[in-house]
Amino acid sequence: MREPVVTREMIADPKTKYGDARASTRHFFLQRLSGASNILFTAFLIFIVVRLAGAGRADVVGLIGNPFVGIPFAILFAIVCFHMSIGMNEVIEDYVGEARSNRLAVSLNAFFALAVGVVGAVSILKIVFWG
Amino acid sequence: MSARPRPTSPHLSIYRFTITMTMSIVHRATGIALYCGTVLLVAWLAAAAWGGEPFAVVNAIYSSWFGLLVLFGYTWALFHHLLGGLRHFVWDFGYGFEPGQREGLAWANVIASVALTLIAWTLFVWVA
């Protein structure tokens, strides 16, 4: 089956698989920026996991409950979720061509990244503020 | 104005694998794995926020042999994707494209990711 002819309007519409030129540039740049922030996140993650491997809940609350650990960790984790949603959109762009399933996949991706980010960040902040 | 449909490119099956191509694929694969793996981190954090009992359950699952296997894979994927990202930064500044350099970077990526994973687990899990 031949694909439909691509018009300028289709390319300009960010909802089509062809994407928006300016959005793509923005995504390219933000992916690098968030990637750089993720280096810091990884350092944090290793620090936290090493300190807490096999530890009980009291130790977890003791470490992540420290606002100087918990708050940056929550922010960095939110940026991770943003980074991964851009990355998954790129994968979807490559493999999910059909317009409807493309839109569905992009929406599911946004939902997943948002859900993971919110549950993660809220859990950390709960530990910081309420123990 | 209109354009012809874009040409589609043939997929993985017809190519002879090179190290740079393989590392590009692995970078994407580890990205997808880490995407799914965030659920593990969030489950751990949410259980810790919830209370002692759910936290003990999650801890027990993660410290089972299967849990440790998944976490080991997660560690490698994290290091591989991190180093792959650094490789992209090198390229973004215009370096490392010459023949030899790019293969070297790709091999360094695999070797360093395996080495860092083994070092991290030796120091923090097996010895500690």
XYZ file of C-alpha atoms in Angstrom:
259
model
C 0.000 0.000 0.000
C 1.343 3.420 -0.932
C 1.582 6.053 1.746
C -0.413 9.248 1.210
C 1.313 12.256 -0.321
C 3.040 14.350 2.329
C 1.978 17.979 2.328
C 3.627 20.940 3.993
C 0.677 21.133 6.433
C 1.268 17.539 7.524
C 4.914 18.263 8.223
C 4.098 21.436 10.142
C 1.465 19.702 12.274
C 3.215 18.405 15.415
C 0.545 15.701 15.759
C 1.651 13.865 12.616
C 4.564 11.456 12.583
C 6.580 13.901 10.492
C 6.981 16.140 13.471
C 7.545 19.852 13.757
C 10.942 21.230 12.766
C 11.191 23.634 15.692
C 9.938 21.039 18.175
C 12.519 18.600 16.880
C 15.330 21.095 17.417
C 13.993 21.800 20.877
C 13.831 18.074 21.634
C 17.370 17.566 20.340
C 18.682 20.298 22.602
C 16.607 19.397 25.664
C 17.622 15.757 25.299
C 21.294 16.814 25.628
C 20.547 19.171 28.492
C 18.538 16.598 30.448
C 21.149 13.985 29.561
C 23.811 16.119 31.237
C 21.588 16.439 34.292
C 21.149 12.658 34.281
C 24.885 12.231 34.892
C 24.289 13.950 38.216
C 21.197 11.816 38.793
C 23.210 8.635 38.233
C 25.805 9.795 40.778
C 22.981 10.450 43.255
C 21.337 7.115 42.507
C 24.557 5.175 43.024
C 25.235 7.064 46.270
C 21.716 6.344 47.550
C 21.558 2.718 46.435
C 25.004 1.950 47.844
C 24.167 3.528 51.187
C 20.777 1.808 51.351
C 21.278 -1.608 49.727
C 19.339 -4.066 51.869
C 18.710 -1.378 54.521
C 15.493 -1.132 56.512
C 12.927 1.608 56.097
C 14.360 3.686 58.970
C 17.701 4.067 57.145
C 15.931 4.977 53.898
C 13.941 7.686 55.663
C 17.137 8.826 57.377
C 18.990 9.345 54.089
C 16.293 10.347 51.560
C 14.464 12.271 54.296
C 17.437 14.640 54.457
C 16.160 17.576 52.359
C 19.594 18.131 50.830
C 19.435 14.612 49.425
C 15.698 14.151 48.882
C 14.798 17.423 47.151
C 17.589 17.389 44.519
C 16.925 13.686 43.981
C 13.223 14.345 43.339
C 14.020 17.150 40.873
C 16.681 15.100 39.066
C 14.300 12.145 38.869
C 11.599 14.341 37.292
C 14.169 15.421 34.665
C 14.975 11.734 34.028
C 11.308 11.102 33.258
C 11.311 14.027 30.838
C 14.459 12.677 29.138
C 12.980 9.210 28.780
C 9.724 10.504 27.302
C 11.649 12.356 24.570
C 13.714 9.232 23.929
C 10.674 6.988 23.671
C 8.975 9.482 21.348
C 11.984 9.162 19.073
C 11.595 5.376 19.045
C 7.865 5.731 18.340
C 8.620 8.181 15.513
C 10.835 5.523 13.922
C 8.623 2.469 14.255
C 4.998 3.535 14.655
C 4.150 5.162 11.363
C 0.396 4.850 11.125
C -1.150 8.124 12.307
C -3.694 6.795 14.815
C -1.435 4.275 16.531
C 1.323 6.895 16.502
C -0.885 9.328 18.393
C -1.947 6.574 20.798
C 1.675 5.538 21.437
C 2.788 9.144 21.989
C -0.080 9.696 24.448
C 0.627 6.471 26.342
C 4.280 7.453 26.522
C 3.434 10.881 27.926
C 1.079 9.273 30.436
C 3.650 6.699 31.542
C 6.461 9.238 31.947
C 4.175 11.611 33.852
C 2.810 8.854 36.104
C 6.259 7.481 36.923
C 7.657 10.975 37.502
C 4.789 12.108 39.740
C 4.643 8.911 41.836
C 8.439 8.923 42.238
C 8.753 12.606 43.101
C 5.729 12.579 45.445
C 7.085 9.501 47.242
C 10.451 11.183 47.781
C 8.863 14.437 48.940
C 6.554 12.521 51.283
C 9.620 10.948 52.896
C 11.324 14.359 53.116
C 8.401 16.209 54.691
C 6.532 13.544 56.634
C 9.100 10.801 57.193
C 3.269 22.265 -2.340
C 3.580 18.549 -1.940
C 6.366 15.996 -1.817
C 6.667 12.358 -2.669
C 6.448 9.876 0.232
C 9.758 9.495 1.975
C 11.764 6.423 1.002
C 11.826 3.704 3.636
C 15.112 2.128 4.589
C 15.715 -1.607 4.936
C 15.844 -2.908 8.494
C 18.431 -4.669 10.646
C 18.295 -8.077 8.985
C 20.201 -7.163 5.821
C 23.222 -5.449 7.348
C 26.581 -6.856 8.371
C 26.947 -5.815 11.997
C 29.695 -3.330 12.810
C 30.652 -2.283 16.326
C 29.421 1.304 15.902
C 26.073 0.125 14.542
C 25.721 -2.430 17.324
C 26.482 0.168 19.993
C 23.915 2.499 18.460
C 21.303 -0.257 18.719
C 22.397 -1.159 22.242
C 22.185 2.508 23.264
C 18.558 2.540 22.196
C 17.861 -0.868 23.751
C 19.369 0.135 27.099
C 17.377 3.378 26.920
C 14.170 1.362 26.544
C 15.253 -0.986 29.351
C 15.937 1.957 31.663
C 12.570 3.438 30.685
C 10.894 0.280 31.988
C 13.360 0.053 34.874
C 12.198 3.368 36.371
C 9.167 1.380 37.543
C 11.517 -0.603 39.804
C 12.952 2.565 41.335
C 9.513 4.134 41.765
C 8.120 0.926 43.343
C 10.979 1.004 45.854
C 10.468 4.713 46.625
C 6.680 4.422 46.839
C 6.954 1.406 49.150
C 9.377 3.334 51.367
C 6.965 6.265 51.475
C 4.030 3.929 52.175
C 5.328 2.138 55.254
C 7.470 -0.584 56.765
C 5.456 -3.559 55.561
C 5.264 -2.793 51.812
C 8.907 -1.772 51.954
C 9.896 -5.135 53.429
C 8.009 -6.916 50.614
C 9.771 -4.899 47.881
C 13.135 -5.397 49.590
C 12.569 -9.156 49.744
C 11.722 -9.305 46.023
C 14.747 -7.202 45.062
C 17.169 -9.246 47.153
C 15.964 -12.602 45.744
C 18.237 -14.165 43.126
C 15.934 -13.034 40.321
C 15.728 -9.528 41.742
C 19.510 -9.315 41.960
C 19.840 -10.559 38.382
C 17.489 -7.812 37.165
C 19.314 -5.180 39.237
C 22.640 -6.361 37.823
C 21.287 -5.946 34.299
C 19.847 -2.569 35.291
C 23.270 -1.441 36.550
C 24.919 -2.441 33.274
C 22.202 -0.752 31.189
C 22.607 2.406 33.257
C 26.378 2.517 32.795
C 26.146 1.654 29.115
C 23.549 4.317 28.388
C 25.466 6.865 30.474
C 28.717 6.225 28.587
C 26.826 6.145 25.269
C 25.415 9.551 26.168
C 28.921 10.870 26.893
C 29.974 9.533 23.487
C 27.167 11.566 21.939
C 28.465 14.668 23.742
C 31.911 14.048 22.244
C 30.323 13.811 18.789
C 28.204 16.922 19.408
C 31.416 18.911 19.790
C 32.667 17.533 16.495
C 35.247 15.049 17.734
C 35.631 11.302 17.375
C 34.265 10.831 13.853
C 37.466 9.639 12.164
C 37.832 5.975 11.199
C 39.460 4.213 14.113
C 38.291 6.858 16.596
C 34.644 5.944 16.302
C 35.353 2.220 16.558
C 37.632 2.917 19.512
C 34.907 4.916 21.240
C 32.373 2.170 20.591
C 34.652 -0.536 22.008
C 35.551 1.690 24.962
C 31.835 2.044 25.603
C 31.237 -1.726 25.887
C 34.395 -2.475 27.824
C 34.003 0.405 30.275
C 30.323 -0.352 30.885
C 31.082 -3.986 31.755
C 34.089 -2.970 33.858
C 32.164 -0.289 35.788
C 29.303 -2.709 36.432
C 31.671 -5.362 37.781
C 33.571 -2.806 39.867
C 30.365 -1.362 41.326
C 28.989 -4.793 42.232
C 32.298 -6.046 43.584
C 32.787 -2.990 45.793
C 29.235 -2.446 46.931
C 27.530 -5.837 46.818
C 29.922 -8.777 46.807
C 32.578 -7.376 49.145
C 30.550 -4.975 51.287
